[in-house]
Amino acid sequence: MDEGNTEWDSTQNLRVGPSIILIDPQLGDNIGSSARAMLNCGLNDLRLVRPRDGWPNPKAIAMASGAKEVLDKTRVYNTTLEAVADLDFVLATTARMRDLSKTVLTPKQAAERIIQHTDLGGKSGVLFGPERSGLTNDDIVLADAVINVPLNPEFSSLNLAQAVLLLGYEWLQKKLTHLEVPGAWGQSVPATILEREFFYQRLETELDECGFLYPDHLAPTIKRNLRSMFNKTSLTQQEVKTLHGIVTALTKKKSKNRK
Amino acid sequence: MDEGNTEWDSTQNLRVGPSIILIDPQLGDNIGSSARAMLNCGLNDLRLVRPRDGWPNPKAIAMASGAKEVLDKTRVYNTTLEAVADLDFVLATTARMRDLSKTVLTPKQAAERIIQHTDLGGKSGVLFGPERSGLTNDDIVLADAVINVPLNPEFSSLNLAQAVLLLGYEWLQKKLTHLEVPGAWGQSVPATILEREFFYQRLETELDECGFLYPDHLAPTIKRNLRSMFNKTSLTQQEVKTLHGIVTALTKKKSKNRK
């Protein structure tokens, strides 16, 4: 755990995230992978309705890769209704359109709705159907709206844990939007415009001596393109030093021969 | 196939999506799951560098759940450089911060950059490291920028196929929004990874002759930092030519004096 990270309050995040409800899951592997994906996204309330191979399931533990805190508190139910009874906002995932009147949300829209809801003190959950057949219409009817992931229409069947991940991912991204995301690595100090300019002028002087800035009428364009190329990198102070070193090295023998 | 979906042109989508490059993948299951996730998102160019259990792999086929068209055209390489040689914009995924100067993108930002790039006629790819250890610094240095998925900082290690899915998902969502993304580079043609590499090797040879890569034990670090600095710019072909010209110019008198 990164003790310095004051922006991440797992207790708070885990409490307000949606519950994940797997209906009739067939493979323990998928339950374990779902638990891992959940914890990756800061979710930890997993509920199972009639898991085919019983519970606990060793394959689930193996695939959870350490997301033990999720499996330890996983609860098992006999019916979907029991599993969602304490929630007050439920979404159902489905790849197929049904003959039902339902609002259809993308995962991103679903995340927004869930957060709107929990911000008001509500408890939300998302239903996922069994691997082969997906949710029954009776389960879907329980939900406030359905989630449909926009995917390749010629190959749209997502693995169960992949579907759980996408929902959790969109939820977390929405939660994190107020947090600062680091824009670049390292403690490196950016070079000032003056430091850059000093390097460019030095490089130009060297290149001019070599006849690189020839013919004269093209010199301004060549200089501009050089600056343009290097400025794309947002050079750091260290990088400017390195570039000076390169120019020095490449021109070294030349200078020696002049003396 | 949904004949009524006029917005989806699979031929077009599959051609312009990023290549997915798995470096040293250990488990066939993960390769298969990655292929499935790719096709879910309309991607089909999978490249493997040194798959541990060889290729083809029966476990990959089992886990691909019908994404046969991806596995059938999967290519295997001995080095990362060979696998990305024909691409001109490469991103590296990593969960850990490194001691390298690199732009860090979220998957969503990465998707925007990839689409900007391919809209200009470029070929892009995303590198994924082995399950246990992630990408090496040498592989990361090859890339134009890195992708870091904002996740639970206390449990941020994603399954390989899950990481592939998130990237593909964000790419597809961006493609489907039909948003205009302003181009960054005008008409310029990006340099391929191989063209970049050729320049770096030439520069290193020159610098080595000048004694710049000294002491020997620091040479690998210096080389890596040089590549890292230039790769931040996503060099164009014209810029690589210019850089060659600069090295030629700066070393010219030196060479003359040798003759």
Coordinates of C-alpha atoms in Angstrom, one line a residue:
Chain A
M1 CA 0.0 0.0 0.0
D2 CA 1.2 3.4 -0.9
E3 CA 1.0 5.3 2.4
G4 CA 1.5 8.6 0.7
N5 CA -1.6 8.3 -1.4
T6 CA -4.1 10.4 0.5
E7 CA -6.4 10.6 -2.5
W8 CA -7.4 7.0 -2.4
D9 CA -9.7 6.1 0.4
S10 CA -10.5 2.4 -0.1
T11 CA -13.0 2.2 2.7
Q12 CA -15.0 4.9 1.2
N13 CA -14.7 3.7 -2.4
L14 CA -15.5 0.1 -1.5
R15 CA -18.6 1.2 0.5
V16 CA -20.2 3.2 -2.3
G17 CA -19.5 1.1 -5.3
P18 CA -22.1 -1.0 -6.9
S19 CA -22.6 -4.6 -5.9
I20 CA -21.9 -7.2 -8.6
I21 CA -24.4 -10.0 -8.8
L22 CA -23.6 -13.1 -10.9
I23 CA -26.7 -15.1 -11.7
D24 CA -26.2 -18.9 -12.3
P25 CA -22.4 -18.5 -12.9
Q26 CA -21.1 -21.8 -14.4
L27 CA -17.3 -21.6 -14.1
G28 CA -15.4 -21.0 -10.9
D29 CA -12.6 -19.4 -13.0
N30 CA -15.0 -16.7 -14.1
I31 CA -16.1 -16.0 -10.6
G32 CA -12.4 -15.7 -9.5
S33 CA -11.5 -13.5 -12.5
S34 CA -14.6 -11.3 -11.8
A35 CA -13.5 -10.9 -8.1
R36 CA -10.0 -9.8 -9.3
A37 CA -11.5 -7.4 -11.8
M38 CA -13.7 -5.9 -9.2
L39 CA -10.9 -5.3 -6.7
N40 CA -8.8 -3.8 -9.6
C41 CA -11.6 -1.2 -9.8
G42 CA -12.2 -0.8 -6.1
L43 CA -15.3 -2.9 -5.8
N44 CA -15.8 -5.6 -3.2
D45 CA -19.4 -6.6 -2.8
L46 CA -19.8 -9.8 -4.9
R47 CA -23.1 -11.8 -4.7
L48 CA -23.7 -15.1 -6.4
V49 CA -27.1 -16.6 -7.3
R50 CA -27.1 -20.4 -7.6
P51 CA -23.4 -20.9 -8.6
R52 CA -23.4 -24.2 -10.5
D53 CA -20.4 -25.7 -8.8
G54 CA -21.3 -24.6 -5.2
W55 CA -19.4 -22.2 -3.0
P56 CA -16.6 -21.8 -2.0
N57 CA -14.9 -22.9 -5.2
P58 CA -11.2 -23.6 -5.4
K59 CA -10.9 -22.5 -9.0
A60 CA -12.4 -19.2 -8.1
I61 CA -9.7 -18.7 -5.4
A62 CA -6.9 -19.6 -7.9
M63 CA -8.1 -17.2 -10.5
A64 CA -8.8 -14.3 -8.1
S65 CA -5.0 -13.7 -7.8
G66 CA -5.1 -12.3 -4.3
A67 CA -8.5 -10.7 -4.3
K68 CA -9.3 -12.6 -1.2
E69 CA -11.1 -9.9 0.5
V70 CA -13.7 -10.0 -2.2
L71 CA -14.2 -13.8 -2.0
D72 CA -14.2 -13.9 1.8
K73 CA -17.3 -11.7 1.9
T74 CA -19.1 -13.1 -1.2
R75 CA -22.7 -14.1 -0.3
V76 CA -24.7 -16.8 -2.0
Y77 CA -28.5 -16.5 -2.7
N78 CA -31.2 -18.8 -4.1
T79 CA -33.0 -16.2 -6.1
T80 CA -32.1 -13.0 -7.9
L81 CA -34.8 -11.1 -5.9
E82 CA -33.1 -12.1 -2.6
A83 CA -29.7 -11.1 -3.9
V84 CA -30.9 -7.6 -4.8
A85 CA -33.5 -7.1 -2.0
D86 CA -31.5 -4.5 -0.1
L87 CA -30.4 -2.5 -3.2
D88 CA -32.4 0.4 -4.6
F89 CA -31.0 0.8 -8.1
V90 CA -30.2 -2.2 -10.2
L91 CA -28.9 -2.5 -13.8
A92 CA -28.9 -5.6 -16.0
T93 CA -26.2 -6.4 -18.5
T94 CA -27.2 -7.9 -21.8
A95 CA -25.8 -8.4 -25.3
R96 CA -29.1 -9.0 -26.9
M97 CA -32.0 -6.7 -27.5
R98 CA -35.2 -8.0 -25.9
D99 CA -38.8 -7.4 -26.4
L100 CA -39.0 -5.3 -23.2
S101 CA -39.4 -1.6 -22.7
K102 CA -36.2 -0.6 -21.0
T103 CA -33.7 2.3 -21.1
V104 CA -30.5 1.1 -22.6
L105 CA -27.2 2.6 -21.2
T106 CA -23.6 2.3 -22.2
P107 CA -21.2 1.3 -19.4
K108 CA -20.2 4.9 -19.1
Q109 CA -23.7 6.1 -18.8
A110 CA -24.4 3.3 -16.3
A111 CA -21.5 4.5 -14.2
E112 CA -22.8 8.0 -14.2
R113 CA -26.3 6.8 -13.1
I114 CA -24.8 4.6 -10.4
I115 CA -22.8 7.5 -9.0
Q116 CA -25.7 9.9 -9.1
H117 CA -27.6 7.3 -7.2
T118 CA -25.1 6.5 -4.5
D119 CA -24.2 10.1 -4.0
L120 CA -27.8 10.5 -2.8
G121 CA -27.3 7.6 -0.3
G122 CA -28.6 4.8 -2.5
K123 CA -27.3 1.3 -2.9
S124 CA -26.8 0.0 -6.4
G125 CA -26.0 -3.3 -8.1
V126 CA -25.4 -4.7 -11.6
L127 CA -26.7 -8.1 -12.7
F128 CA -24.7 -10.5 -15.0
G129 CA -26.2 -13.6 -16.5
P130 CA -24.7 -17.1 -16.9
E131 CA -21.9 -17.5 -19.4
R132 CA -23.9 -19.3 -22.1
S133 CA -27.3 -17.7 -22.2
G134 CA -27.2 -14.4 -20.4
L135 CA -29.9 -13.0 -18.2
T136 CA -33.5 -14.3 -18.4
N137 CA -36.2 -11.8 -19.2
D138 CA -37.5 -12.2 -15.6
D139 CA -34.2 -11.0 -14.2
I140 CA -34.0 -8.1 -16.6
V141 CA -37.4 -7.0 -15.7
L142 CA -36.2 -6.5 -12.1
A143 CA -33.7 -3.9 -13.3
D144 CA -34.1 -0.1 -13.5
A145 CA -32.4 -0.1 -16.9
V146 CA -30.1 -2.3 -19.0
I147 CA -26.5 -2.0 -19.9
N148 CA -25.3 -2.8 -23.4
V149 CA -21.6 -2.6 -24.2
P150 CA -21.0 -1.2 -27.7
L151 CA -18.9 -3.9 -29.3
N152 CA -18.1 -5.5 -32.7
P153 CA -21.7 -6.6 -33.7
E154 CA -20.3 -9.6 -35.5
F155 CA -18.5 -10.9 -32.3
S156 CA -20.1 -9.2 -29.3
S157 CA -20.2 -12.0 -26.7
L158 CA -17.9 -10.9 -23.8
N159 CA -16.4 -13.2 -21.3
L160 CA -18.2 -12.8 -18.0
A161 CA -15.2 -11.4 -16.1
Q162 CA -14.5 -9.0 -19.0
A163 CA -18.0 -7.6 -18.7
V164 CA -17.6 -7.1 -15.0
L165 CA -14.3 -5.4 -15.6
L166 CA -15.8 -2.9 -18.1
L167 CA -18.5 -1.9 -15.7
G168 CA -16.1 -1.5 -12.8
Y169 CA -13.6 0.3 -15.0
E170 CA -16.1 2.9 -16.1
W171 CA -17.4 3.3 -12.6
L172 CA -13.9 3.9 -11.2
Q173 CA -12.9 6.3 -14.0
K174 CA -16.0 8.4 -13.2
K175 CA -15.1 8.3 -9.5
L176 CA -11.5 9.3 -10.2
T177 CA -12.3 12.2 -12.5
H178 CA -11.9 14.7 -9.7
L179 CA -8.5 13.2 -8.8
E180 CA -5.3 14.3 -10.5
V181 CA -3.9 11.7 -12.8
P182 CA -0.1 12.0 -13.3
G183 CA 0.7 13.3 -16.7
A184 CA 4.3 12.1 -16.9
W185 CA 6.8 10.1 -15.1
G186 CA 9.8 11.1 -13.0
Q187 CA 10.8 14.1 -11.1
S188 CA 12.4 15.6 -14.1
V189 CA 12.6 19.3 -14.3
P190 CA 11.5 20.8 -17.6
A191 CA 14.0 23.0 -19.4
T192 CA 13.1 26.6 -19.5
I193 CA 12.4 28.2 -22.9
L194 CA 15.7 30.1 -22.4
E195 CA 17.6 26.8 -21.8
R196 CA 16.1 25.3 -24.9
E197 CA 16.9 28.4 -26.9
F198 CA 20.5 28.5 -25.8
F199 CA 20.9 24.9 -27.0
Y200 CA 19.2 25.7 -30.4
Q201 CA 21.5 28.6 -30.9
R202 CA 24.5 26.6 -30.1
L203 CA 23.4 23.8 -32.4
E204 CA 22.7 26.3 -35.2
T205 CA 26.2 27.8 -34.8
E206 CA 27.8 24.4 -35.1
L207 CA 25.6 23.5 -38.0
D208 CA 26.3 26.7 -39.8
E209 CA 30.1 26.1 -39.5
C210 CA 29.5 22.7 -41.1
G211 CA 27.6 24.2 -44.0
F212 CA 24.4 22.5 -42.9
L213 CA 22.4 25.7 -43.0
Y214 CA 22.8 26.1 -46.7
P215 CA 21.6 27.6 -49.0
D216 CA 21.1 30.8 -47.0
H217 CA 17.5 31.4 -48.0
L218 CA 16.5 28.0 -46.6
A219 CA 18.3 28.5 -43.3
P220 CA 15.3 30.1 -41.4
T221 CA 13.1 27.1 -42.4
I222 CA 15.7 24.6 -41.4
K223 CA 16.1 26.3 -38.0
R224 CA 12.4 26.5 -37.5
N225 CA 12.0 22.8 -38.3
L226 CA 14.7 21.9 -35.8
R227 CA 13.1 23.8 -33.0
S228 CA 9.7 22.3 -33.9
M229 CA 11.1 18.8 -33.7
F230 CA 12.8 19.2 -30.4
N231 CA 10.0 21.2 -28.8
K232 CA 7.6 18.4 -29.5
T233 CA 9.4 16.5 -26.7
S234 CA 9.0 19.1 -24.0
L235 CA 12.7 18.7 -23.2
T236 CA 13.8 18.3 -19.6
Q237 CA 16.9 20.1 -18.2
Q238 CA 18.7 16.7 -18.2
E239 CA 17.9 16.1 -21.8
V240 CA 19.2 19.6 -22.8
K241 CA 22.4 18.7 -21.0
T242 CA 22.6 15.4 -22.9
L243 CA 22.0 17.2 -26.2
H244 CA 24.8 19.6 -25.4
G245 CA 27.0 16.6 -24.6
I246 CA 26.1 15.0 -28.0
V247 CA 27.0 18.1 -29.9
T248 CA 30.3 18.4 -28.0
A249 CA 31.1 14.8 -28.6
L250 CA 30.3 14.8 -32.3
T251 CA 32.3 18.0 -32.9
K252 CA 35.2 17.1 -30.5
K253 CA 37.7 15.7 -33.0
K254 CA 36.9 18.5 -35.4
S255 CA 37.8 21.1 -32.7
K256 CA 40.9 19.3 -31.7
N257 CA 42.1 19.3 -35.3
R258 CA 41.6 23.0 -35.5
K259 CA 43.8 23.9 -32.6
Chain B
M1 CA -24.1 -10.5 -38.5
D2 CA -26.5 -7.6 -38.2
E3 CA -27.1 -6.5 -41.8
G4 CA -28.9 -3.5 -40.6
N5 CA -25.9 -2.0 -38.9
T6 CA -24.6 0.5 -41.4
E7 CA -22.3 2.2 -38.9
W8 CA -20.1 -0.9 -38.6
D9 CA -17.8 -1.6 -41.4
S10 CA -15.6 -4.4 -40.1
T11 CA -13.2 -4.4 -43.0
Q12 CA -12.5 -0.8 -42.4
N13 CA -12.3 -1.1 -38.6
L14 CA -10.1 -4.1 -38.6
R15 CA -7.7 -2.5 -41.0
V16 CA -7.1 0.7 -39.0
G17 CA -7.1 -0.6 -35.4
P18 CA -3.8 -0.9 -33.4
S19 CA -1.8 -4.1 -33.5
I20 CA -1.7 -5.8 -30.2
I21 CA 1.8 -7.1 -29.3
L22 CA 2.2 -9.5 -26.4
I23 CA 5.9 -9.8 -25.2
D24 CA 6.9 -13.1 -23.7
P25 CA 3.3 -14.2 -22.9
Q26 CA 3.3 -17.2 -20.5
L27 CA -0.1 -18.7 -20.6
G28 CA -1.9 -19.9 -23.7
D29 CA -5.2 -19.1 -22.0
N30 CA -4.3 -15.5 -21.8
I31 CA -3.4 -15.3 -25.4
G32 CA -6.7 -16.8 -26.3
S33 CA -8.6 -14.5 -24.0
S34 CA -6.7 -11.6 -25.5
A35 CA -7.7 -12.7 -29.0
R36 CA -11.4 -12.9 -28.0
A37 CA -11.2 -9.4 -26.3
M38 CA -9.6 -8.0 -29.4
L39 CA -12.3 -9.3 -31.8
N40 CA -14.9 -8.1 -29.3
C41 CA -13.5 -4.7 -30.0
G42 CA -12.9 -5.1 -33.7
L43 CA -9.2 -5.6 -33.6
N44 CA -7.5 -8.5 -35.3
D45 CA -3.8 -8.0 -35.7
L46 CA -2.2 -10.0 -32.8
R47 CA 1.6 -10.3 -32.7
L48 CA 3.5 -12.5 -30.2
V49 CA 7.1 -12.2 -29.2
R50 CA 8.6 -15.4 -27.8
P51 CA 5.4 -17.1 -26.5
R52 CA 6.7 -19.3 -23.7
D53 CA 4.8 -22.4 -24.8
G54 CA 5.3 -22.0 -28.5
W55 CA 2.7 -21.4 -31.2
P56 CA 0.1 -22.5 -32.1
N57 CA -1.2 -23.2 -28.6
P58 CA -4.3 -25.4 -28.0
K59 CA -5.2 -23.6 -24.8
A60 CA -5.2 -20.3 -26.7
I61 CA -7.7 -21.8 -29.3
A62 CA -9.9 -23.1 -26.5
M63 CA -10.1 -19.7 -24.7
A64 CA -10.5 -17.6 -27.9
S65 CA -14.2 -18.8 -28.1
G66 CA -14.4 -18.5 -31.8
A67 CA -12.0 -15.6 -32.4
K68 CA -10.3 -17.9 -34.9
E69 CA -9.7 -15.1 -37.5
V70 CA -7.4 -13.4 -35.0
L71 CA -5.4 -16.6 -34.1
D72 CA -5.2 -17.7 -37.7
K73 CA -3.3 -14.5 -38.7
T74 CA -1.2 -14.2 -35.5
R75 CA 2.5 -13.8 -36.2
V76 CA 5.4 -14.8 -34.0
Y77 CA 8.6 -12.8 -33.6
N78 CA 12.0 -13.3 -31.9
T79 CA 12.4 -9.7 -30.8
T80 CA 10.2 -6.7 -29.9
L81 CA 11.9 -4.6 -32.5
E82 CA 11.0 -7.1 -35.3
A83 CA 7.4 -7.2 -34.1
V84 CA 7.0 -3.4 -34.3
A85 CA 9.3 -2.6 -37.2
D86 CA 6.6 -1.7 -39.6
L87 CA 4.6 0.4 -37.1
D88 CA 5.1 4.1 -36.6
F89 CA 3.4 4.8 -33.3
V90 CA 3.8 2.5 -30.4
L91 CA 2.5 2.6 -26.9
A92 CA 3.6 0.5 -23.9
T93 CA 1.3 -0.6 -21.1
T94 CA 2.7 -0.7 -17.6
A95 CA 1.4 -0.7 -14.0
R96 CA 4.7 0.5 -12.5
M97 CA 6.3 3.9 -12.7
R98 CA 9.8 3.8 -14.2
D99 CA 12.9 5.9 -14.1
L100 CA 12.3 7.0 -17.6
S101 CA 11.0 10.2 -19.1
K102 CA 7.8 9.3 -20.9
T103 CA 4.4 10.8 -21.4
V104 CA 1.8 8.8 -19.5
L105 CA -1.6 8.3 -21.1
T106 CA -4.9 6.8 -19.8
P107 CA -6.4 4.2 -22.1
K108 CA -8.9 6.8 -23.2
Q109 CA -6.1 9.3 -24.1
A110 CA -4.2 6.5 -25.7
A111 CA -7.2 5.7 -27.9
E112 CA -7.5 9.3 -29.0
R113 CA -3.8 9.4 -29.9
I114 CA -4.0 6.1 -31.8
I115 CA -7.0 7.4 -33.8
Q116 CA -5.3 10.7 -34.5
H117 CA -2.4 8.7 -35.8
T118 CA -4.2 6.2 -38.0
D119 CA -6.4 8.9 -39.4
L120 CA -3.2 10.4 -40.9
G121 CA -2.3 7.0 -42.4
G122 CA -0.1 5.7 -39.7
K123 CA 0.2 2.2 -38.2
S124 CA 0.0 1.9 -34.5
G125 CA 0.6 -0.8 -31.9
V126 CA 0.3 -1.4 -28.2
L127 CA 2.9 -3.5 -26.2
F128 CA 1.9 -5.7 -23.3
G129 CA 4.5 -7.4 -21.1
P130 CA 4.6 -10.9 -19.6
E131 CA 2.0 -11.8 -16.9
R132 CA 4.4 -11.7 -14.0
S133 CA 6.8 -9.0 -14.6
G134 CA 5.4 -6.6 -17.2
L135 CA 7.5 -4.9 -19.9
T136 CA 11.2 -4.4 -19.5
N137 CA 12.6 -0.9 -19.7
D138 CA 14.2 -1.7 -23.0
D139 CA 10.8 -2.5 -24.5
I140 CA 9.2 0.6 -22.9
V141 CA 11.9 2.8 -24.4
L142 CA 10.9 1.8 -27.9
A143 CA 7.5 3.3 -27.3
D144 CA 6.2 6.8 -28.1
A145 CA 4.4 7.0 -24.7
V146 CA 3.1 4.7 -22.0
I147 CA -0.4 3.7 -21.0
N148 CA -1.3 3.4 -17.3
V149 CA -4.8 2.3 -16.4
P150 CA -6.1 4.3 -13.4
L151 CA -7.0 1.5 -11.0
N152 CA -7.2 0.7 -7.3
P153 CA -3.7 1.6 -6.2
E154 CA -3.8 -1.2 -3.6
F155 CA -4.6 -3.9 -6.2
S156 CA -3.7 -2.6 -9.6
S157 CA -2.3 -5.7 -11.4
L158 CA -4.7 -6.5 -14.3
N159 CA -4.9 -9.8 -16.0
L160 CA -3.2 -9.6 -19.4
A161 CA -6.4 -10.2 -21.4
Q162 CA -8.2 -7.7 -19.2
A163 CA -5.6 -5.1 -20.1
V164 CA -6.0 -5.9 -23.8
L165 CA -9.8 -5.5 -23.4
L166 CA -9.6 -2.1 -21.8
L167 CA -7.4 -0.7 -24.5
G168 CA -9.6 -2.2 -27.3
Y169 CA -12.7 -1.0 -25.6
E170 CA -11.6 2.5 -25.4
W171 CA -10.4 2.4 -28.9
L172 CA -13.7 1.2 -30.2
Q173 CA -15.7 3.6 -28.1
K174 CA -13.7 6.4 -29.6
K175 CA -14.1 5.0 -33.1
L176 CA -17.9 4.7 -32.6
T177 CA -18.4 8.3 -31.4
H178 CA -17.3 9.5 -34.9
L179 CA -15.7 12.5 -33.2
E180 CA -13.4 14.6 -35.1
V181 CA -10.0 14.6 -33.4
P182 CA -7.7 17.4 -34.5
G183 CA -4.6 16.0 -36.2
A184 CA -1.3 16.9 -34.7
W185 CA 1.2 16.6 -37.5
G186 CA -0.1 18.1 -40.7
Q187 CA 0.8 16.1 -43.7
S188 CA 4.0 14.7 -42.4
V189 CA 4.7 11.0 -42.6
P190 CA 5.7 9.3 -39.4
A191 CA 9.0 7.4 -39.3
T192 CA 8.7 3.6 -38.8
I193 CA 10.2 2.1 -35.7
L194 CA 12.9 0.6 -37.9
E195 CA 13.8 3.9 -39.4
R196 CA 14.1 5.3 -35.9
E197 CA 16.2 2.4 -34.8
F198 CA 18.5 2.8 -37.7
F199 CA 19.1 6.4 -36.7
Y200 CA 19.7 5.5 -33.1
Q201 CA 22.2 2.8 -34.0
R202 CA 24.1 5.2 -36.2
L203 CA 24.1 7.9 -33.6
E204 CA 25.4 5.5 -31.0
T205 CA 28.2 4.3 -33.3
E206 CA 29.2 7.9 -33.8
L207 CA 29.0 8.7 -30.1
D208 CA 30.9 5.6 -29.2
E209 CA 33.8 6.6 -31.5
C210 CA 33.8 10.0 -29.7
G211 CA 34.0 8.4 -26.3
F212 CA 30.6 9.7 -25.3
L213 CA 29.4 6.3 -24.3
Y214 CA 31.9 6.0 -21.5
P215 CA 32.3 4.5 -18.9
D216 CA 31.2 1.2 -20.5
H217 CA 28.8 0.2 -17.6
L218 CA 26.8 3.4 -18.2
A219 CA 26.5 3.0 -22.0
P220 CA 23.2 1.0 -21.8
T221 CA 21.6 3.7 -19.7
I222 CA 22.9 6.5 -21.9
K223 CA 21.6 4.7 -25.0
R224 CA 18.2 4.1 -23.4
N225 CA 17.8 7.7 -22.3
L226 CA 18.7 8.9 -25.8
R227 CA 16.0 6.7 -27.4
S228 CA 13.6 7.7 -24.7
M229 CA 14.1 11.4 -25.4
F230 CA 13.7 11.1 -29.2
N231 CA 10.8 8.7 -29.0
K232 CA 8.8 11.2 -27.0
T233 CA 8.6 13.3 -30.2
S234 CA 7.1 10.5 -32.4
L235 CA 9.6 11.5 -35.1
T236 CA 8.5 12.0 -38.7
Q237 CA 10.5 10.6 -41.7
Q238 CA 11.6 14.1 -42.5
E239 CA 12.8 14.6 -39.0
V240 CA 14.8 11.4 -39.0
K241 CA 16.4 12.6 -42.3
T242 CA 17.2 15.9 -40.6
L243 CA 18.8 14.2 -37.6
H244 CA 20.9 12.1 -39.9
G245 CA 22.0 15.3 -41.7
I246 CA 22.9 16.9 -38.4
V247 CA 25.1 13.9 -37.4
T248 CA 26.7 13.9 -40.8
A249 CA 27.3 17.6 -40.6
L250 CA 28.7 17.6 -37.1
T251 CA 31.1 14.7 -37.8
K252 CA 32.0 15.8 -41.3
K253 CA 35.3 17.6 -40.7
K254 CA 36.3 14.8 -38.4
S255 CA 35.8 12.3 -41.2
K256 CA 37.7 14.5 -43.7
N257 CA 40.6 14.7 -41.3
R258 CA 40.7 10.9 -41.1
K259 CA 41.1 10.3 -44.8

